[in-house]
PDB file of C-alpha atoms in Angstrom:
ATOM      1  CA  MET E   1      96.375  84.270  92.914  1.00  0.00           C
ATOM      2  CA  LYS E   2      94.233  87.030  94.368  1.00  0.00           C
ATOM      3  CA  ARG E   3      95.289  90.557  93.534  1.00  0.00           C
ATOM      4  CA  PRO E   4      97.367  91.901  96.469  1.00  0.00           C
ATOM      5  CA  LEU E   5      95.466  93.929  99.033  1.00  0.00           C
ATOM      6  CA  ALA E   6      96.904  97.087 100.578  1.00  0.00           C
ATOM      7  CA  LEU E   7      97.307  96.418 104.277  1.00  0.00           C
ATOM      8  CA  VAL E   8      99.603  97.392 107.136  1.00  0.00           C
ATOM      9  CA  VAL E   9     101.788  94.313 106.938  1.00  0.00           C
ATOM     10  CA  LEU E  10     103.998  95.252 109.881  1.00  0.00           C
ATOM     11  CA  LEU E  11     101.174  94.721 112.399  1.00  0.00           C
ATOM     12  CA  ALA E  12     100.463  91.365 114.026  1.00  0.00           C
ATOM     13  CA  LEU E  13      97.762  89.256 112.325  1.00  0.00           C
ATOM     14  CA  LEU E  14      94.607  88.181 114.113  1.00  0.00           C
ATOM     15  CA  THR E  15      93.058  84.791 114.751  1.00  0.00           C
ATOM     16  CA  ALA E  16      91.797  83.015 111.631  1.00  0.00           C
ATOM     17  CA  CYS E  17      88.051  83.200 111.004  1.00  0.00           C
ATOM     18  CA  GLY E  18      87.702  80.281 108.621  1.00  0.00           C
ATOM     19  CA  LEU E  19      86.609  82.402 105.684  1.00  0.00           C
ATOM     20  CA  VAL E  20      86.929  81.026 102.182  1.00  0.00           C
ATOM     21  CA  ARG E  21      88.761  82.966  99.493  1.00  0.00           C
ATOM     22  CA  ALA E  22      86.433  84.535  96.946  1.00  0.00           C
ATOM     23  CA  PRO E  23      87.310  82.978  93.574  1.00  0.00           C
ATOM     24  CA  SER E  24      88.993  85.212  91.039  1.00  0.00           C
ATOM     25  CA  MET E  25      86.946  86.001  87.950  1.00  0.00           C
ATOM     26  CA  ASP E  26      90.120  86.344  85.924  1.00  0.00           C
ATOM     27  CA  ALA E  27      92.024  83.271  84.758  1.00  0.00           C
ATOM     28  CA  THR E  28      95.313  85.090  85.365  1.00  0.00           C
ATOM     29  CA  GLY E  29      94.266  86.104  88.875  1.00  0.00           C
ATOM     30  CA  LYS E  30      94.343  89.832  88.035  1.00  0.00           C
ATOM     31  CA  ASP E  31      90.966  90.786  89.385  1.00  0.00           C
ATOM     32  CA  THR E  32      88.969  93.630  87.904  1.00  0.00           C
ATOM     33  CA  PHE E  33      87.480  96.525  89.804  1.00  0.00           C
ATOM     34  CA  GLU E  34      84.136  94.715  89.847  1.00  0.00           C
ATOM     35  CA  ASP E  35      85.797  91.568  91.218  1.00  0.00           C
ATOM     36  CA  ASP E  36      87.382  93.506  94.072  1.00  0.00           C
ATOM     37  CA  VAL E  37      84.130  95.278  94.925  1.00  0.00           C
ATOM     38  CA  ASN E  38      82.274  91.969  95.010  1.00  0.00           C
ATOM     39  CA  SER E  39      84.965  90.292  97.115  1.00  0.00           C
ATOM     40  CA  ALA E  40      85.043  93.172  99.585  1.00  0.00           C
ATOM     41  CA  ARG E  41      81.281  92.982 100.009  1.00  0.00           C
ATOM     42  CA  VAL E  42      80.979  89.196 100.275  1.00  0.00           C
ATOM     43  CA  LEU E  43      83.934  88.720 102.597  1.00  0.00           C
ATOM     44  CA  SER E  44      82.987  91.632 104.864  1.00  0.00           C
ATOM     45  CA  GLU E  45      79.471  90.327 105.355  1.00  0.00           C
ATOM     46  CA  GLU E  46      80.619  86.757 105.905  1.00  0.00           C
ATOM     47  CA  TYR E  47      83.067  87.960 108.524  1.00  0.00           C
ATOM     48  CA  TRP E  48      80.380  89.880 110.421  1.00  0.00           C
ATOM     49  CA  LYS E  49      77.953  86.954 110.206  1.00  0.00           C
ATOM     50  CA  GLN E  50      80.535  84.852 112.017  1.00  0.00           C
ATOM     51  CA  GLN E  51      81.262  87.575 114.564  1.00  0.00           C
ATOM     52  CA  PHE E  52      77.576  87.994 115.393  1.00  0.00           C
ATOM     53  CA  ALA E  53      77.074  84.217 115.594  1.00  0.00           C
ATOM     54  CA  ALA E  54      79.950  83.947 118.078  1.00  0.00           C
ATOM     55  CA  LEU E  55      78.032  86.388 120.284  1.00  0.00           C
ATOM     56  CA  GLY E  56      74.786  84.451 119.931  1.00  0.00           C
ATOM     57  CA  ARG E  57      73.297  87.086 117.656  1.00  0.00           C
ATOM     58  CA  THR E  58      72.111  87.113 114.058  1.00  0.00           C
ATOM     59  CA  TYR E  59      73.706  89.467 111.566  1.00  0.00           C
ATOM     60  CA  ARG E  60      71.221  91.130 109.223  1.00  0.00           C
ATOM     61  CA  PRO E  61      72.697  91.478 105.706  1.00  0.00           C
ATOM     62  CA  VAL E  62      72.247  94.800 103.969  1.00  0.00           C
ATOM     63  CA  THR E  63      69.131  94.892 101.820  1.00  0.00           C
ATOM     64  CA  GLU E  64      70.933  96.369  98.798  1.00  0.00           C
ATOM     65  CA  PHE E  65      74.424  97.170  97.601  1.00  0.00           C
ATOM     66  CA  VAL E  66      73.879  99.932  95.073  1.00  0.00           C
ATOM     67  CA  ALA E  67      76.284 101.307  92.486  1.00  0.00           C
ATOM     68  CA  TYR E  68      75.480 104.753  91.100  1.00  0.00           C
ATOM     69  CA  GLU E  69      77.196 107.569  89.238  1.00  0.00           C
ATOM     70  CA  GLY E  70      77.266 111.269  90.027  1.00  0.00           C
ATOM     71  CA  GLU E  71      73.931 112.560  91.252  1.00  0.00           C
ATOM     72  CA  GLY E  72      72.013 109.456  90.202  1.00  0.00           C
ATOM     73  CA  GLY E  73      72.212 107.644  93.521  1.00  0.00           C
ATOM     74  CA  PRO E  74      69.419 106.475  95.819  1.00  0.00           C
ATOM     75  CA  ARG E  75      67.863 108.737  98.419  1.00  0.00           C
ATOM     76  CA  CYS E  76      68.342 108.017 102.111  1.00  0.00           C
ATOM     77  CA  GLY E  77      65.733 109.177 104.587  1.00  0.00           C
ATOM     78  CA  GLY E  78      64.534 111.772 102.101  1.00  0.00           C
ATOM     79  CA  GLN E  79      68.041 113.103 101.462  1.00  0.00           C
ATOM     80  CA  PRO E  80      69.663 112.816  98.027  1.00  0.00           C
ATOM     81  CA  SER E  81      72.933 110.976  97.564  1.00  0.00           C
ATOM     82  CA  VAL E  82      75.956 113.007  96.527  1.00  0.00           C
ATOM     83  CA  PRO E  83      78.692 112.399  93.953  1.00  0.00           C
ATOM     84  CA  ASN E  84      82.119 111.045  94.928  1.00  0.00           C
ATOM     85  CA  ASN E  85      80.851 109.244  97.978  1.00  0.00           C
ATOM     86  CA  ALA E  86      79.983 105.934  99.572  1.00  0.00           C
ATOM     87  CA  PHE E  87      77.484 105.668 102.395  1.00  0.00           C
ATOM     88  CA  TYR E  88      75.423 103.393 104.582  1.00  0.00           C
ATOM     89  CA  CYS E  89      71.748 104.324 104.840  1.00  0.00           C
ATOM     90  CA  PRO E  90      70.193 103.241 108.146  1.00  0.00           C
ATOM     91  CA  ALA E  91      66.695 104.118 106.925  1.00  0.00           C
ATOM     92  CA  GLY E  92      66.834 101.412 104.248  1.00  0.00           C
ATOM     93  CA  HIS E  93      69.724  99.350 105.666  1.00  0.00           C
ATOM     94  CA  PHE E  94      71.629  99.545 102.397  1.00  0.00           C
ATOM     95  CA  ILE E  95      75.043 100.617 101.144  1.00  0.00           C
ATOM     96  CA  ALA E  96      75.544 102.747  98.043  1.00  0.00           C
ATOM     97  CA  TYR E  97      78.662 104.003  96.288  1.00  0.00           C
ATOM     98  CA  ASP E  98      79.573 106.209  93.364  1.00  0.00           C
ATOM     99  CA  ALA E  99      81.113 103.596  91.068  1.00  0.00           C
ATOM    100  CA  ARG E 100      82.905 106.087  88.828  1.00  0.00           C
ATOM    101  CA  TRP E 101      84.536 107.730  91.847  1.00  0.00           C
ATOM    102  CA  MET E 102      85.531 104.452  93.470  1.00  0.00           C
ATOM    103  CA  ARG E 103      86.882 103.078  90.207  1.00  0.00           C
ATOM    104  CA  GLY E 104      89.021 106.197  89.891  1.00  0.00           C
ATOM    105  CA  LEU E 105      90.490 105.576  93.330  1.00  0.00           C
ATOM    106  CA  TRP E 106      91.067 101.920  92.453  1.00  0.00           C
ATOM    107  CA  GLU E 107      92.926 102.886  89.281  1.00  0.00           C
ATOM    108  CA  GLU E 108      94.964 105.714  90.800  1.00  0.00           C
ATOM    109  CA  MET E 109      95.650 104.476  94.336  1.00  0.00           C
ATOM    110  CA  GLY E 110      95.312 100.706  94.120  1.00  0.00           C
ATOM    111  CA  ASP E 111      92.793  98.119  95.205  1.00  0.00           C
ATOM    112  CA  GLY E 112      93.322  99.046  98.852  1.00  0.00           C
ATOM    113  CA  SER E 113      90.811 101.854  98.391  1.00  0.00           C
ATOM    114  CA  VAL E 114      88.019  99.358  97.738  1.00  0.00           C
ATOM    115  CA  TYR E 115      89.038  97.193 100.690  1.00  0.00           C
ATOM    116  CA  LEU E 116      89.004 100.246 102.950  1.00  0.00           C
ATOM    117  CA  ILE E 117      85.812 101.964 101.818  1.00  0.00           C
ATOM    118  CA  ILE E 118      83.518  98.953 101.672  1.00  0.00           C
ATOM    119  CA  PRO E 119      84.468  97.437 105.071  1.00  0.00           C
ATOM    120  CA  HIS E 120      84.169 100.943 106.535  1.00  0.00           C
ATOM    121  CA  GLU E 121      80.570 101.210 105.309  1.00  0.00           C
ATOM    122  CA  PHE E 122      79.799  97.739 106.623  1.00  0.00           C
ATOM    123  CA  GLY E 123      81.174  99.016 109.919  1.00  0.00           C
ATOM    124  CA  HIS E 124      78.360 101.575 109.923  1.00  0.00           C
ATOM    125  CA  ALA E 125      75.837  98.816 109.195  1.00  0.00           C
ATOM    126  CA  VAL E 126      77.150  96.940 112.216  1.00  0.00           C
ATOM    127  CA  GLN E 127      76.919 100.057 114.392  1.00  0.00           C
ATOM    128  CA  ALA E 128      73.257 100.358 113.423  1.00  0.00           C
ATOM    129  CA  GLN E 129      72.538  96.735 114.314  1.00  0.00           C
ATOM    130  CA  LEU E 130      74.321  97.042 117.627  1.00  0.00           C
ATOM    131  CA  GLU E 131      72.506 100.347 118.221  1.00  0.00           C
ATOM    132  CA  THR E 132      75.780 102.026 119.124  1.00  0.00           C
ATOM    133  CA  SER E 133      75.358 105.663 120.100  1.00  0.00           C
ATOM    134  CA  PHE E 134      77.863 108.475 119.696  1.00  0.00           C
ATOM    135  CA  GLN E 135      78.009 112.065 120.861  1.00  0.00           C
ATOM    136  CA  LEU E 136      79.992 113.174 117.809  1.00  0.00           C
ATOM    137  CA  ASN E 137      80.023 112.075 114.188  1.00  0.00           C
ATOM    138  CA  VAL E 138      83.812 111.790 114.153  1.00  0.00           C
ATOM    139  CA  GLN E 139      83.631 109.125 116.880  1.00  0.00           C
ATOM    140  CA  GLN E 140      81.287 107.086 114.733  1.00  0.00           C
ATOM    141  CA  GLU E 141      83.554 107.431 111.697  1.00  0.00           C
ATOM    142  CA  LEU E 142      86.720 106.499 113.546  1.00  0.00           C
ATOM    143  CA  GLN E 143      85.082 103.394 114.995  1.00  0.00           C
ATOM    144  CA  ALA E 144      84.068 102.383 111.459  1.00  0.00           C
ATOM    145  CA  ASP E 145      87.734 102.757 110.460  1.00  0.00           C
ATOM    146  CA  CYS E 146      88.671 100.570 113.399  1.00  0.00           C
ATOM    147  CA  TYR E 147      86.107  97.960 112.358  1.00  0.00           C
ATOM    148  CA  ALA E 148      87.554  98.030 108.835  1.00  0.00           C
ATOM    149  CA  GLY E 149      91.026  97.373 110.199  1.00  0.00           C
ATOM    150  CA  GLY E 150      89.828  94.467 112.315  1.00  0.00           C
ATOM    151  CA  THR E 151      87.891  92.990 109.412  1.00  0.00           C
ATOM    152  CA  LEU E 152      90.820  93.127 107.015  1.00  0.00           C
ATOM    153  CA  ALA E 153      93.274  91.695 109.530  1.00  0.00           C
ATOM    154  CA  ALA E 154      91.013  88.695 110.039  1.00  0.00           C
ATOM    155  CA  LEU E 155      90.580  88.210 106.292  1.00  0.00           C
ATOM    156  CA  VAL E 156      94.325  88.265 105.742  1.00  0.00           C
ATOM    157  CA  LYS E 157      94.983  85.858 108.601  1.00  0.00           C
ATOM    158  CA  SER E 158      92.314  83.475 107.302  1.00  0.00           C
ATOM    159  CA  GLY E 159      93.863  83.457 103.828  1.00  0.00           C
ATOM    160  CA  ALA E 160      90.805  85.009 102.210  1.00  0.00           C
ATOM    161  CA  LEU E 161      93.021  87.936 101.188  1.00  0.00           C
ATOM    162  CA  ARG E 162      96.767  88.372 101.014  1.00  0.00           C
ATOM    163  CA  ALA E 163      99.191  91.225 101.582  1.00  0.00           C
ATOM    164  CA  GLU E 164     102.538  91.800  99.885  1.00  0.00           C
ATOM    165  CA  PRO E 165     105.576  93.966 100.640  1.00  0.00           C
ATOM    166  CA  GLY E 166     104.880  97.597  99.788  1.00  0.00           C
ATOM    167  CA  ASP E 167     101.166  97.395 100.519  1.00  0.00           C
ATOM    168  CA  GLU E 168     101.609  99.382 103.730  1.00  0.00           C
ATOM    169  CA  GLU E 169     102.455 102.572 101.837  1.00  0.00           C
ATOM    170  CA  GLU E 170      99.436 102.166  99.567  1.00  0.00           C
ATOM    171  CA  LEU E 171      97.065 101.766 102.482  1.00  0.00           C
ATOM    172  CA  LEU E 172      98.448 104.718 104.400  1.00  0.00           C
ATOM    173  CA  LEU E 173      98.136 106.847 101.268  1.00  0.00           C
ATOM    174  CA  ASN E 174      94.466 105.920 100.937  1.00  0.00           C
ATOM    175  CA  LEU E 175      93.783 106.770 104.571  1.00  0.00           C
ATOM    176  CA  ALA E 176      95.684 110.047 104.326  1.00  0.00           C
ATOM    177  CA  ALA E 177      93.697 111.063 101.245  1.00  0.00           C
ATOM    178  CA  ALA E 178      90.429 110.392 103.101  1.00  0.00           C
ATOM    179  CA  GLY E 179      91.358 112.391 106.193  1.00  0.00           C
ATOM    180  CA  ASP E 180      89.995 115.785 107.162  1.00  0.00           C
ATOM    181  CA  PRO E 181      92.453 118.668 106.706  1.00  0.00           C
ATOM    182  CA  ASP E 182      91.931 119.918 110.274  1.00  0.00           C
ATOM    183  CA  GLU E 183      91.027 118.419 113.625  1.00  0.00           C
ATOM    184  CA  ASP E 184      87.430 119.492 114.197  1.00  0.00           C
ATOM    185  CA  TRP E 185      85.577 117.138 116.506  1.00  0.00           C
ATOM    186  CA  PHE E 186      82.402 119.203 116.519  1.00  0.00           C
ATOM    187  CA  ASN E 187      81.912 119.363 112.763  1.00  0.00           C
ATOM    188  CA  PRO E 188      78.861 117.179 111.996  1.00  0.00           C
ATOM    189  CA  GLN E 189      80.618 115.978 108.818  1.00  0.00           C
ATOM    190  CA  ALA E 190      83.992 115.258 110.442  1.00  0.00           C
ATOM    191  CA  HIS E 191      85.604 111.894 109.720  1.00  0.00           C
ATOM    192  CA  GLY E 192      88.930 112.510 111.473  1.00  0.00           C
ATOM    193  CA  THR E 193      92.322 113.696 110.296  1.00  0.00           C
ATOM    194  CA  ALA E 194      94.633 111.439 108.308  1.00  0.00           C
ATOM    195  CA  GLU E 195      96.581 110.619 111.468  1.00  0.00           C
ATOM    196  CA  GLN E 196      93.419 109.849 113.451  1.00  0.00           C
ATOM    197  CA  ARG E 197      92.027 107.603 110.719  1.00  0.00           C
ATOM    198  CA  GLN E 198      95.330 105.768 110.326  1.00  0.00           C
ATOM    199  CA  ALA E 199      95.561 105.249 114.077  1.00  0.00           C
ATOM    200  CA  SER E 200      91.988 103.942 114.324  1.00  0.00           C
ATOM    201  CA  PHE E 201      92.472 101.543 111.438  1.00  0.00           C
ATOM    202  CA  ALA E 202      95.776 100.324 112.903  1.00  0.00           C
ATOM    203  CA  ALA E 203      94.145  99.766 116.303  1.00  0.00           C
ATOM    204  CA  GLY E 204      91.492  97.562 114.727  1.00  0.00           C
ATOM    205  CA  TYR E 205      94.091  95.706 112.695  1.00  0.00           C
ATOM    206  CA  ARG E 206      96.212  95.096 115.787  1.00  0.00           C
ATOM    207  CA  ASP E 207      93.507  94.382 118.401  1.00  0.00           C
ATOM    208  CA  GLY E 208      90.579  93.138 116.320  1.00  0.00           C
ATOM    209  CA  VAL E 209      87.049  94.499 116.182  1.00  0.00           C
ATOM    210  CA  GLY E 210      86.581  93.719 119.869  1.00  0.00           C
ATOM    211  CA  GLY E 211      89.024  96.495 120.651  1.00  0.00           C
ATOM    212  CA  CYS E 212      87.026  99.101 118.741  1.00  0.00           C
TER     213      CYS E 212
END
């Protein structure tokens, strides 16, 4: 059995997308951190390939999916990567993440952290391909949260991932920890408060990515 994924189980599930469960690398079904990272990447991209195809478009997979530690990450548009972060780089169309930081979240807060962060970054990759424009950074970030919610709802409905009782609290904890302490829409680094991020994710989970 796949390790349980932290999701808001009280919300209605979306239409199945026909995705296939990523096989567990562990004979007991207790996936490792690396297994969860790989599953989150593969399933997120497969989901968006199908979404783009339904619209008569072609999804362009990210060129790289880079793990780094501390200050040893790849540069993006001439800017250095920073520790304790995950990001999508439009200049190179790649996603990078601080593996030590993400593993820490996975160990302390559950696997939901991986299944939130990675679909969120793929949300940014989708925004770039759709050439979506925003006046404020926080709008871009909240839409990526919404996309993550829609992605995960579809994966759960399809059977590619599963949710169990108690997962709701884990997910909400992860979103709360990632929220900004104050509501500041004009801060160029703003991602949204805990409540805003939870609401955006829940909207995507309830209405699907089309409602984002």
